Amino acid sequence: MWGSPEDTKTITINGMPVTVGENLAVALDCLRSSLVDKVWIDAICINQDDIDERNAQILRIRDIFSQSLAVTIWLGEDEMSGTGLDSWVETSFDNLRLCNTILEAHGRQTLEAALGIDALFHLCGNPYWTRLWIIQELAVSPIRSTLDWGDSSVPLRVVLALADISCNKIFDGSILDSRAGTRISPCLQLLKSIGQWQKLGVLSDKEDGLKGTAVDDLCRLAGSAQCTLPHDKVFGLLGLLPQAISSKITIDYKRDETELSSEFTAAIFIANENSRNLEGAGDVTAQSTTVDSIYALQDVPGRGKGLVAREKISKGTRILSEEAVVTVSESVGSERLRTSICKQVEALSENQRRDFLSMHNIHPYRNAAEQYLGIFRTNSLPVEAVGDQGAIFLEACRINHACDNNAQKNWNEKIKRHTVHALRDINKGEEIMITYLGPLKNRKARQEALQEKFDFTCLCHLCSLPPEQSQESDRRLEEIHRLDCVIDQLGTDGVLVSPLRTLRYFDQQVRLYNEQGREDVGFAQAFVDAAQLVIANSDLARGRVFAERAASVWKITLGGDSTQAIKRRALAQDPSKYELFGVSTKWKTKVDETPQGLEPSDFEDWLWRREKPKALGQLANLRSRATFPGFTDLPDENDVDPEFYERSNIGTYRPRRHWCFFGEIVDFASLLRLQMEIKDVDGTTIPLYFYTDSRGSELVPGQFQKGYTVAILYAERHAFMFCEPGIRHEDPQTIKVL
C-alpha cells in the first residue's frame, strides 16, 4: 500500500509528523473506522534509511505477517468499474461454473461480459501485484485476511479460490484469446500458487518452507516481480524457503548484487541436489539433456529458467554444443517466416514442442502461428556464418543475459553447432550467462537496447556498479569504441603511412580490455588486427606473437575447432602467408628474431614498440619518431589520440607525454598573417599558419630565414578549408626557430 514515491502526504503519529505515500495515508483513514487498536506497517515501522535495521528485519517479516490477527491488503481508492469488488467476485464464481455453457450458447463476447472481463483486467492490472515482497506477505497471511479496494472488502481466501478456478477455466480451458490471457496471467498465477501452498500446508512449519516444485514456482513468480533494490530479489524470498537455503545467505544490503545472486542460486541448487540424493527421486529442478552434464536447466531467482553450473567449470571449457531445432532466414516475408516456423515446430517431438512452448514470449499473439513466431523472435540466436539466419536451440536459448557475461556463444560453422564456452572460471551453483548484445557499450546504451529488444532491465554486476565506478567503466568502453572508429577511418593509411600510431591504438585497446576485465571476442580481434598490421610492414617476429595470442583467446572464447582459432594458428605458424605481407618493409624482421630473456614488462614494450619515458634531465634521442614525429605521425586535432593524450580525473584530456615537431623553412610570406612552407623529417612539405594573437608578428624578420628550422611543441594536424592539411599554430610559447 506504499503507492507512488512521488505522491506523499504528512500524517501525525504519536504527535510527530511523518511523511508517507498518499495511498498509505488514505488506507490509514479507512482503518480509523475499524475496531483494530494496533497496526504494523512496514513503511512506517521499519526505518527504510537505516541499512542495519533493514538487515535485521528481513527474517522477521514472515513472523510479523503470520502471527498477526489479520492482514489488510489495500489496493487503493480506485474502485472496480461498474460494481464493487465483493459483488463482482460473487457474480464471477457463478458464471465461471457455467462458462462453457455460456460460451457454446452465446459466444465469447457474451462470456467475457458475464465474467466481467474488464473488471478482471482492472483488478489484475493493479500495480500491487507486481511487487516482489507481496509473495511472502500473501503466502503467510492468516485466514482472516482481506482484500480491500475502495468501499469493498473480500476475504483473501475467497480471492485465492477464485484465482484457482479462473486459471483452470480460462487457461486450461482456453475460453479467452491469448491476448486476454497474457494480460491477466501473472496476477492469477501468483494467486493460484499461493492458494495451493496454503492448502497443502507447506508453509505451516517454519523450519521446512517451500521445497521441490514449489521452489520452482516461487523463483518463476519472482522473475517477473518488481522491487526497488536488486538485493530484494533474494531477501524478499528468504522467509518462504527452508533454513537449509536461507541460512546460507548473508543478509546485508551493502553486498555486491551479483555475488549475492550467485550465492542464492548455488544454495537452492545444492539443497535440491541433496534432496534428490536423499530421496532417491528424479531430478527436482535440473532438466539438462544428460545425467553427467556439467550444467542444469533450472529456475533462477529473478530470471525465469537458466543454466546453472553443476560443478566448477574451468576457463575455456566448452559448456554446450547443440544443434538447432528450428532454423529460418529472417529476411523472408512475415507470412513465409510464420509458415516455415509452424511446419518445423509441428514436426518436433512431443517433448521438444513442450520445451519450445515453455520459452518466454514478449510478443502478443492470437493463435498458434503467432505464438510460435513470438517465441522465435524472443529467443532465437543468430547462425552467424550463414548470414541472416536465426535458430532455436532448446538449451542455449535458455541462457540468460549479463553485460559482464561469464560465457561466450558462437555458431561453429565447422561442426554446424551452437557452442558456449566459459570466459572465466565458473563456480558450482553459479549461473552461466551470455550477452545478448554486440560490442559492449556504455550502461545507458545497453539498458535502452535491452529494454527495446528484450523488454527487461539488466541488474547484472556491471549495470549495478556505484555511479563513480559505472562512469569509469563507461569511459573505458566508450574509448574502445572510439578507437575502433578512428582505426576504421584511417583505413590503409593506418597500415602503410602511420603504422606506429595505429599500433598504439591496438595497444591502448588491449590495455582497456584488461582494465575492464574482459577477454572476449573484441579482445581477440585487437590481437588479430595488430598481427596483420605488423606483418603488412614485414615484422614477422611480432606478427607471430600477436597471432599466437589471438589464437589463444579465440580457443578460449570459441573453441579450438572454431574457424577463427584455426586461421590464427595457421597465421602464427607462418606469418608470411598473410596476403598483405611485405607491402611495406618499414619494420622488417624474421620470425625467429623474438628477443629472449626479457622481463615481462620489457617484452611488452618490445612487442608494442613502446618507448620508455626518459628520466628527468636525460637527453632525448633526436632520432626517436615518437618524440620527434613527422607530420603524418602527429595527432589529428579533432581526435583524442591515446598515444599522445590521456584522460584526467575530471574527464578532460591532457598530453600523455612530450613531443616536438621539426620542420625546415622552405618559404614564407606575410599577408593577413605569417605563413610558412616547411619540410618535415620525411621530406613532406606542409603549410604552417600563425593564428596567434599577433598573427605571427611576434617573430621579427631576422629570426627566420629559408633553411632555418622550426620546432613546435605539441603540434597537431589541421585540415584547412583553403589548402592542403598543415599546422595551425596558436600559442607563441610553444614555438622556436633555430
Short mmCIF file of C-alpha atoms in Angstrom, two decimals, residues 89-503:
data_model
loop_
_atom_site.label_atom_id
_atom_site.label_comp_id
_atom_site.label_asym_id
_atom_site.label_seq_id
_atom_site.Cartn_x
_atom_site.Cartn_y
_atom_site.Cartn_z
CA VAL A 89 -16.39 -11.81 -7.02
CA GLU A 90 -19.80 -13.34 -6.22
CA THR A 91 -21.02 -12.98 -9.82
CA SER A 92 -17.76 -14.33 -11.26
CA PHE A 93 -17.96 -17.51 -9.15
CA ASP A 94 -21.41 -18.29 -10.56
CA ASN A 95 -20.54 -17.51 -14.20
CA LEU A 96 -17.20 -19.36 -14.13
CA ARG A 97 -19.06 -22.56 -13.26
CA LEU A 98 -21.25 -22.02 -16.34
CA CYS A 99 -18.60 -20.58 -18.64
CA ASN A 100 -18.57 -23.45 -21.15
CA THR A 101 -22.36 -23.38 -21.41
CA ILE A 102 -22.37 -19.59 -21.92
CA LEU A 103 -19.57 -19.84 -24.49
CA GLU A 104 -21.34 -22.52 -26.54
CA ALA A 105 -24.75 -20.84 -26.38
CA HIS A 106 -23.87 -17.15 -26.71
CA GLY A 107 -20.23 -16.87 -27.87
CA ARG A 108 -17.04 -15.38 -26.49
CA GLN A 109 -18.21 -11.77 -26.32
CA THR A 110 -21.18 -12.63 -24.11
CA LEU A 111 -18.99 -14.81 -21.89
CA GLU A 112 -16.47 -12.00 -21.39
CA ALA A 113 -19.28 -9.67 -20.39
CA ALA A 114 -20.68 -12.27 -17.97
CA LEU A 115 -17.28 -12.75 -16.36
CA GLY A 116 -16.78 -9.01 -16.09
CA ILE A 117 -13.55 -9.30 -18.05
CA ASP A 118 -12.92 -5.54 -18.00
CA ALA A 119 -13.17 -5.61 -14.20
CA LEU A 120 -10.78 -8.58 -14.14
CA PHE A 121 -8.30 -6.66 -16.28
CA HIS A 122 -8.67 -3.73 -13.89
CA LEU A 123 -8.02 -5.92 -10.86
CA CYS A 124 -5.06 -7.78 -12.35
CA GLY A 125 -3.59 -4.54 -13.68
CA ASN A 126 -3.26 -3.03 -10.20
CA PRO A 127 0.46 -2.32 -9.59
CA TYR A 128 0.20 -4.00 -6.18
CA TRP A 129 0.50 -7.45 -7.78
CA THR A 130 3.86 -6.64 -9.39
CA ARG A 131 5.68 -6.13 -6.05
CA LEU A 132 8.04 -8.95 -5.08
CA TRP A 133 7.55 -8.65 -1.32
CA ILE A 134 3.81 -9.40 -1.53
CA ILE A 135 4.54 -13.03 -2.49
CA GLN A 136 5.73 -13.71 1.06
CA GLU A 137 3.20 -11.38 2.68
CA LEU A 138 0.24 -13.09 0.99
CA ALA A 139 1.57 -16.62 1.39
CA VAL A 140 1.83 -16.46 5.21
CA SER A 141 -1.22 -14.25 5.85
CA PRO A 142 -3.70 -15.63 8.41
CA ILE A 143 -7.15 -16.89 7.40
CA ARG A 144 -8.96 -13.67 8.44
CA SER A 145 -7.01 -11.52 5.96
CA THR A 146 -8.95 -9.38 3.49
CA LEU A 147 -8.50 -7.70 0.11
CA ASP A 148 -9.81 -4.11 0.31
CA TRP A 149 -10.48 -1.85 -2.66
CA GLY A 150 -12.45 1.36 -2.19
CA ASP A 151 -15.51 0.55 -0.10
CA SER A 152 -15.37 -3.19 -0.84
CA SER A 153 -13.73 -5.87 1.28
CA VAL A 154 -13.41 -9.56 0.32
CA PRO A 155 -11.77 -12.40 2.31
CA LEU A 156 -8.38 -13.25 0.85
CA ARG A 157 -9.19 -16.98 0.85
CA VAL A 158 -12.16 -16.26 -1.45
CA VAL A 159 -9.94 -14.34 -3.88
CA LEU A 160 -7.40 -17.20 -3.88
CA ALA A 161 -10.16 -19.73 -4.61
CA LEU A 162 -11.48 -17.53 -7.44
CA ALA A 163 -7.99 -17.31 -8.93
CA ASP A 164 -7.63 -21.11 -8.84
CA ILE A 165 -10.93 -21.65 -10.66
CA SER A 166 -10.15 -18.83 -13.13
CA CYS A 167 -6.79 -20.37 -14.04
CA ASN A 168 -8.37 -23.79 -14.61
CA LYS A 169 -11.21 -22.41 -16.72
CA ILE A 170 -9.51 -19.55 -18.54
CA PHE A 171 -6.08 -21.01 -19.28
CA ASP A 172 -6.55 -24.76 -19.25
CA GLY A 173 -9.94 -24.46 -20.92
CA SER A 174 -8.77 -21.74 -23.32
CA ILE A 175 -12.03 -19.80 -23.06
CA LEU A 176 -10.28 -16.45 -23.64
CA ASP A 177 -8.00 -15.45 -26.50
CA SER A 178 -4.26 -15.39 -25.82
CA ARG A 179 -4.03 -11.59 -25.63
CA ALA A 180 -6.50 -11.55 -22.74
CA GLY A 181 -4.67 -14.42 -21.08
CA THR A 182 -1.35 -12.59 -21.34
CA ARG A 183 -2.77 -9.55 -19.53
CA ILE A 184 -4.24 -11.39 -16.56
CA SER A 185 -1.99 -14.45 -16.30
CA PRO A 186 0.78 -13.08 -13.97
CA CYS A 187 -1.68 -11.97 -11.27
CA LEU A 188 -3.90 -15.07 -11.40
CA GLN A 189 -0.95 -17.49 -11.49
CA LEU A 190 0.51 -15.75 -8.44
CA LEU A 191 -2.74 -16.07 -6.51
CA LYS A 192 -3.25 -19.67 -7.64
CA SER A 193 0.23 -20.70 -6.44
CA ILE A 194 -0.23 -19.01 -3.07
CA GLY A 195 -3.61 -20.72 -2.66
CA GLN A 196 -2.05 -24.11 -3.41
CA TRP A 197 0.77 -23.54 -0.90
CA GLN A 198 -1.76 -22.67 1.78
CA LYS A 199 -3.98 -25.69 1.02
CA LEU A 200 -1.02 -28.06 1.11
CA GLY A 201 0.24 -26.51 4.34
CA VAL A 202 3.81 -26.34 3.03
CA LEU A 203 4.43 -23.13 4.99
CA SER A 204 2.99 -24.32 8.30
CA ASP A 205 6.41 -25.41 9.52
CA LYS A 206 8.88 -22.55 9.52
CA GLU A 207 11.81 -24.97 9.56
CA ASP A 208 10.75 -26.53 6.25
CA GLY A 209 9.49 -23.81 3.94
CA LEU A 210 8.83 -24.40 0.25
CA LYS A 211 10.53 -27.34 -1.43
CA GLY A 212 10.79 -29.05 -4.78
CA THR A 213 8.42 -27.77 -7.46
CA ALA A 214 7.09 -25.12 -5.06
CA VAL A 215 10.56 -23.54 -5.08
CA ASP A 216 10.46 -23.63 -8.89
CA ASP A 217 7.10 -21.82 -8.80
CA LEU A 218 8.45 -19.26 -6.33
CA CYS A 219 11.50 -18.48 -8.49
CA ARG A 220 9.31 -18.17 -11.57
CA LEU A 221 6.94 -15.75 -9.86
CA ALA A 222 9.87 -13.71 -8.53
CA GLY A 223 11.35 -13.48 -12.01
CA SER A 224 8.63 -11.10 -13.23
CA ALA A 225 8.15 -9.25 -9.93
CA GLN A 226 9.43 -5.74 -9.26
CA CYS A 227 11.50 -4.39 -6.38
CA THR A 228 13.31 -1.14 -5.71
CA LEU A 229 16.65 -2.77 -4.89
CA PRO A 230 18.13 -5.81 -6.70
CA HIS A 231 19.00 -7.32 -3.30
CA ASP A 232 15.29 -7.85 -2.64
CA LYS A 233 15.12 -10.39 -5.48
CA VAL A 234 16.81 -12.63 -2.90
CA PHE A 235 15.92 -11.16 0.50
CA GLY A 236 12.20 -10.98 -0.33
CA LEU A 237 12.07 -14.77 -0.78
CA LEU A 238 14.09 -16.00 2.22
CA GLY A 239 11.11 -16.18 4.59
CA LEU A 240 9.45 -18.78 2.33
CA LEU A 241 12.46 -21.07 1.93
CA PRO A 242 13.83 -23.87 4.13
CA GLN A 243 16.55 -22.93 6.58
CA ALA A 244 18.89 -25.15 4.56
CA ILE A 245 18.74 -22.40 1.95
CA SER A 246 18.09 -19.19 3.91
CA SER A 247 20.83 -19.94 6.46
CA LYS A 248 23.40 -19.95 3.65
CA ILE A 249 22.64 -16.33 2.72
CA THR A 250 24.39 -13.40 4.38
CA ILE A 251 21.82 -10.62 4.71
CA ASP A 252 23.42 -7.27 4.03
CA TYR A 253 22.16 -4.57 1.65
CA LYS A 254 25.76 -3.42 1.21
CA ARG A 255 26.72 -6.69 -0.53
CA ASP A 256 27.59 -6.99 -4.19
CA GLU A 257 24.35 -7.88 -6.03
CA THR A 258 25.95 -10.37 -8.42
CA GLU A 259 27.75 -12.20 -5.62
CA LEU A 260 24.51 -12.36 -3.64
CA SER A 261 22.55 -13.75 -6.61
CA SER A 262 25.21 -16.39 -7.29
CA GLU A 263 25.25 -17.40 -3.61
CA PHE A 264 21.46 -17.73 -3.60
CA THR A 265 21.36 -19.76 -6.83
CA ALA A 266 24.08 -22.06 -5.51
CA ALA A 267 22.22 -22.55 -2.20
CA ILE A 268 18.99 -23.56 -3.99
CA PHE A 269 20.87 -25.81 -6.38
CA ILE A 270 22.80 -27.63 -3.66
CA ALA A 271 19.68 -28.01 -1.49
CA ASN A 272 17.79 -29.57 -4.40
CA GLU A 273 20.74 -31.84 -5.21
CA ASN A 274 20.88 -33.02 -1.59
CA SER A 275 17.12 -33.56 -1.54
CA ARG A 276 17.30 -35.60 -4.71
CA ASN A 277 20.14 -37.74 -3.35
CA LEU A 278 18.38 -38.36 -0.03
CA GLU A 279 15.01 -39.25 -1.52
CA GLY A 280 16.37 -41.22 -4.48
CA ALA A 281 13.82 -39.42 -6.64
CA GLY A 282 14.12 -37.91 -10.07
CA ASP A 283 15.80 -34.57 -10.61
CA VAL A 284 13.64 -31.93 -8.97
CA THR A 285 14.85 -28.90 -10.91
CA ALA A 286 17.61 -29.98 -13.26
CA GLN A 287 16.44 -30.56 -16.80
CA SER A 288 19.75 -30.94 -18.62
CA THR A 289 19.91 -33.35 -21.54
CA THR A 290 22.35 -35.80 -19.92
CA VAL A 291 22.84 -37.08 -16.40
CA ASP A 292 26.56 -36.25 -16.41
CA SER A 293 26.11 -32.76 -17.85
CA ILE A 294 28.19 -30.02 -16.24
CA TYR A 295 25.15 -27.74 -16.12
CA ALA A 296 21.48 -27.98 -15.17
CA LEU A 297 18.48 -26.19 -16.61
CA GLN A 298 16.53 -24.85 -13.64
CA ASP A 299 14.52 -21.94 -12.32
CA VAL A 300 16.72 -18.98 -11.40
CA PRO A 301 15.54 -16.25 -8.97
CA GLY A 302 14.51 -13.15 -10.90
CA ARG A 303 15.25 -14.57 -14.36
CA GLY A 304 12.90 -17.48 -15.02
CA LYS A 305 14.79 -20.54 -16.20
CA GLY A 306 18.54 -20.58 -16.77
CA LEU A 307 21.61 -22.80 -16.95
CA VAL A 308 23.49 -23.33 -13.69
CA ALA A 309 26.88 -24.99 -13.22
CA ARG A 310 26.67 -28.40 -11.50
CA GLU A 311 30.41 -28.34 -10.87
CA LYS A 312 33.26 -25.89 -11.22
CA ILE A 313 33.76 -25.08 -14.91
CA SER A 314 37.27 -24.02 -15.89
CA LYS A 315 38.01 -21.10 -18.19
CA GLY A 316 37.89 -22.14 -21.84
CA THR A 317 35.68 -25.21 -21.24
CA ARG A 318 33.10 -25.96 -23.92
CA ILE A 319 29.93 -25.90 -21.83
CA LEU A 320 27.46 -26.70 -24.55
CA SER A 321 27.38 -27.88 -28.19
CA GLU A 322 23.86 -28.02 -29.59
CA GLU A 323 22.03 -28.49 -32.88
CA ALA A 324 19.14 -26.23 -33.83
CA VAL A 325 15.54 -27.49 -33.77
CA VAL A 326 14.11 -24.54 -35.74
CA THR A 327 16.09 -22.57 -38.35
CA VAL A 328 14.77 -19.84 -40.67
CA SER A 329 16.05 -16.92 -42.69
CA GLU A 330 14.73 -13.72 -41.16
CA SER A 331 15.00 -11.84 -44.47
CA VAL A 332 11.91 -13.57 -45.90
CA GLY A 333 8.45 -12.03 -45.66
CA SER A 334 6.37 -12.36 -42.50
CA GLU A 335 3.95 -14.89 -43.97
CA ARG A 336 6.70 -17.19 -45.26
CA LEU A 337 8.53 -16.83 -41.96
CA ARG A 338 5.43 -17.78 -39.99
CA THR A 339 4.68 -20.74 -42.26
CA SER A 340 8.24 -22.09 -42.05
CA ILE A 341 8.31 -21.85 -38.25
CA CYS A 342 4.92 -23.57 -37.94
CA LYS A 343 5.99 -26.51 -40.08
CA GLN A 344 9.20 -27.00 -38.10
CA VAL A 345 7.51 -26.68 -34.69
CA GLU A 346 4.78 -29.14 -35.65
CA ALA A 347 7.49 -31.61 -36.78
CA LEU A 348 9.14 -31.58 -33.34
CA SER A 349 8.75 -34.44 -30.92
CA GLU A 350 6.24 -34.02 -28.11
CA ASN A 351 8.98 -33.22 -25.56
CA GLN A 352 10.74 -30.79 -27.90
CA ARG A 353 7.48 -28.97 -28.66
CA ARG A 354 6.69 -28.74 -24.95
CA ASP A 355 10.13 -27.23 -24.27
CA PHE A 356 9.71 -24.80 -27.18
CA LEU A 357 6.28 -23.64 -25.99
CA SER A 358 7.59 -23.10 -22.44
CA MET A 359 10.05 -20.46 -23.66
CA HIS A 360 9.50 -16.80 -22.85
CA ASN A 361 7.44 -14.74 -25.31
CA ILE A 362 7.30 -10.94 -25.16
CA HIS A 363 5.01 -10.64 -28.19
CA PRO A 364 1.17 -10.76 -28.02
CA TYR A 365 -0.50 -13.46 -30.12
CA ARG A 366 -3.96 -14.57 -31.21
CA ASN A 367 -3.28 -18.06 -32.50
CA ALA A 368 -0.65 -20.80 -32.51
CA ALA A 369 1.18 -19.45 -35.57
CA GLU A 370 1.63 -16.03 -33.95
CA GLN A 371 2.66 -17.69 -30.67
CA TYR A 372 5.38 -19.71 -32.46
CA LEU A 373 6.63 -16.59 -34.24
CA GLY A 374 6.69 -14.61 -30.99
CA ILE A 375 8.69 -17.32 -29.21
CA PHE A 376 11.13 -17.45 -32.13
CA ARG A 377 11.64 -13.69 -32.21
CA THR A 378 12.08 -13.52 -28.44
CA ASN A 379 14.58 -16.37 -28.15
CA SER A 380 16.31 -17.06 -31.48
CA LEU A 381 20.08 -16.92 -31.71
CA PRO A 382 21.96 -15.98 -34.87
CA VAL A 383 23.62 -18.57 -37.06
CA GLU A 384 26.34 -16.07 -37.87
CA ALA A 385 28.26 -17.90 -40.56
CA VAL A 386 25.12 -18.40 -42.65
CA GLY A 387 24.23 -14.71 -42.74
CA ASP A 388 20.71 -13.67 -41.76
CA GLN A 389 19.56 -17.00 -40.36
CA GLY A 390 18.26 -17.36 -36.83
CA ALA A 391 17.67 -20.55 -34.90
CA ILE A 392 16.11 -22.01 -31.76
CA PHE A 393 18.30 -24.16 -29.53
CA LEU A 394 16.29 -25.72 -26.71
CA GLU A 395 19.04 -25.27 -24.11
CA ALA A 396 21.28 -22.49 -25.46
CA CYS A 397 18.25 -20.21 -25.84
CA ARG A 398 17.59 -20.62 -22.11
CA ILE A 399 20.86 -18.95 -21.15
CA ASN A 400 20.19 -15.58 -19.55
CA HIS A 401 21.92 -12.27 -20.21
CA ALA A 402 24.54 -10.37 -18.25
CA CYS A 403 26.58 -7.46 -19.60
CA ASP A 404 29.56 -8.90 -17.72
CA ASN A 405 28.86 -12.38 -19.11
CA ASN A 406 30.94 -15.33 -17.95
CA ALA A 407 30.37 -17.33 -21.17
CA GLN A 408 30.55 -16.71 -24.93
CA LYS A 409 28.07 -18.02 -27.52
CA ASN A 410 29.02 -18.80 -31.11
CA TRP A 411 27.82 -20.65 -34.19
CA ASN A 412 30.60 -23.08 -35.10
CA GLU A 413 30.43 -23.49 -38.86
CA LYS A 414 32.89 -26.38 -38.87
CA ILE A 415 30.74 -28.67 -36.70
CA LYS A 416 27.39 -26.97 -37.55
CA ARG A 417 26.50 -26.46 -33.89
CA HIS A 418 25.91 -23.64 -31.46
CA THR A 419 28.63 -23.62 -28.81
CA VAL A 420 29.08 -21.88 -25.47
CA HIS A 421 32.48 -21.53 -23.77
CA ALA A 422 33.48 -20.31 -20.30
CA LEU A 423 35.24 -16.93 -20.44
CA ARG A 424 36.46 -17.40 -16.87
CA ASP A 425 36.23 -19.99 -14.12
CA ILE A 426 32.56 -20.54 -13.20
CA ASN A 427 31.87 -21.85 -9.70
CA LYS A 428 29.48 -24.66 -8.83
CA GLY A 429 25.97 -23.27 -8.44
CA GLU A 430 26.81 -20.11 -10.42
CA GLU A 431 24.54 -19.22 -13.32
CA ILE A 432 26.01 -19.42 -16.82
CA MET A 433 25.43 -16.09 -18.59
CA ILE A 434 25.97 -14.81 -22.12
CA THR A 435 25.45 -11.34 -23.56
CA TYR A 436 22.52 -10.64 -25.88
CA LEU A 437 24.26 -7.53 -27.23
CA GLY A 438 27.05 -6.94 -29.72
CA PRO A 439 30.11 -4.86 -28.81
CA LEU A 440 29.67 -3.67 -25.25
CA LYS A 441 28.51 -0.03 -24.99
CA ASN A 442 28.00 2.28 -22.02
CA ARG A 443 25.38 1.50 -19.39
CA LYS A 444 22.69 3.83 -20.78
CA ALA A 445 23.03 2.43 -24.31
CA ARG A 446 22.95 -1.16 -23.01
CA GLN A 447 19.83 -0.61 -20.92
CA GLU A 448 18.00 1.09 -23.80
CA ALA A 449 18.89 -1.71 -26.22
CA LEU A 450 17.83 -4.48 -23.80
CA GLN A 451 14.57 -2.72 -22.98
CA GLU A 452 13.74 -2.19 -26.65
CA LYS A 453 14.72 -5.64 -27.94
CA PHE A 454 14.02 -7.90 -24.96
CA ASP A 455 11.76 -5.89 -22.66
CA PHE A 456 13.79 -6.17 -19.45
CA THR A 457 16.11 -4.09 -17.28
CA CYS A 458 19.53 -5.61 -16.61
CA LEU A 459 20.63 -5.81 -12.97
CA CYS A 460 23.96 -7.56 -13.56
CA HIS A 461 27.07 -6.63 -11.60
CA LEU A 462 28.30 -4.25 -14.32
CA CYS A 463 24.96 -2.44 -14.52
CA SER A 464 24.71 -2.22 -10.71
CA LEU A 465 28.10 -0.63 -10.04
CA PRO A 466 28.17 2.51 -7.86
CA PRO A 467 27.91 5.68 -10.01
CA GLU A 468 31.62 6.54 -9.92
CA GLN A 469 32.73 3.02 -10.89
CA SER A 470 30.00 2.79 -13.52
CA GLN A 471 31.16 6.04 -15.11
CA GLU A 472 34.75 4.79 -15.18
CA SER A 473 33.62 1.58 -16.87
CA ASP A 474 31.60 3.59 -19.38
CA ARG A 475 34.65 5.73 -20.19
CA ARG A 476 36.72 2.62 -20.95
CA LEU A 477 34.02 1.10 -23.15
CA GLU A 478 33.44 4.38 -24.99
CA GLU A 479 37.18 4.74 -25.57
CA ILE A 480 37.39 1.21 -27.05
CA HIS A 481 34.53 2.09 -29.39
CA ARG A 482 36.07 5.45 -30.32
CA LEU A 483 39.38 3.78 -31.15
CA ASP A 484 37.55 1.31 -33.40
CA CYS A 485 36.07 4.26 -35.30
CA VAL A 486 39.45 6.02 -35.60
CA ILE A 487 41.12 2.85 -36.90
CA ASP A 488 38.35 2.34 -39.46
CA GLN A 489 38.72 5.92 -40.67
CA LEU A 490 42.47 5.50 -41.14
CA GLY A 491 41.98 2.54 -43.47
CA THR A 492 45.09 1.59 -45.47
CA ASP A 493 46.84 4.81 -44.39
CA GLY A 494 46.85 3.43 -40.87
CA VAL A 495 48.73 0.37 -42.11
CA LEU A 496 51.19 1.95 -44.55
CA VAL A 497 51.51 5.65 -43.73
CA SER A 498 51.29 5.74 -39.93
CA PRO A 499 51.60 2.16 -38.66
CA LEU A 500 53.16 3.17 -35.33
CA ARG A 501 50.18 5.31 -34.44
CA THR A 502 47.79 2.52 -35.41
CA LEU A 503 49.76 0.03 -33.32
#
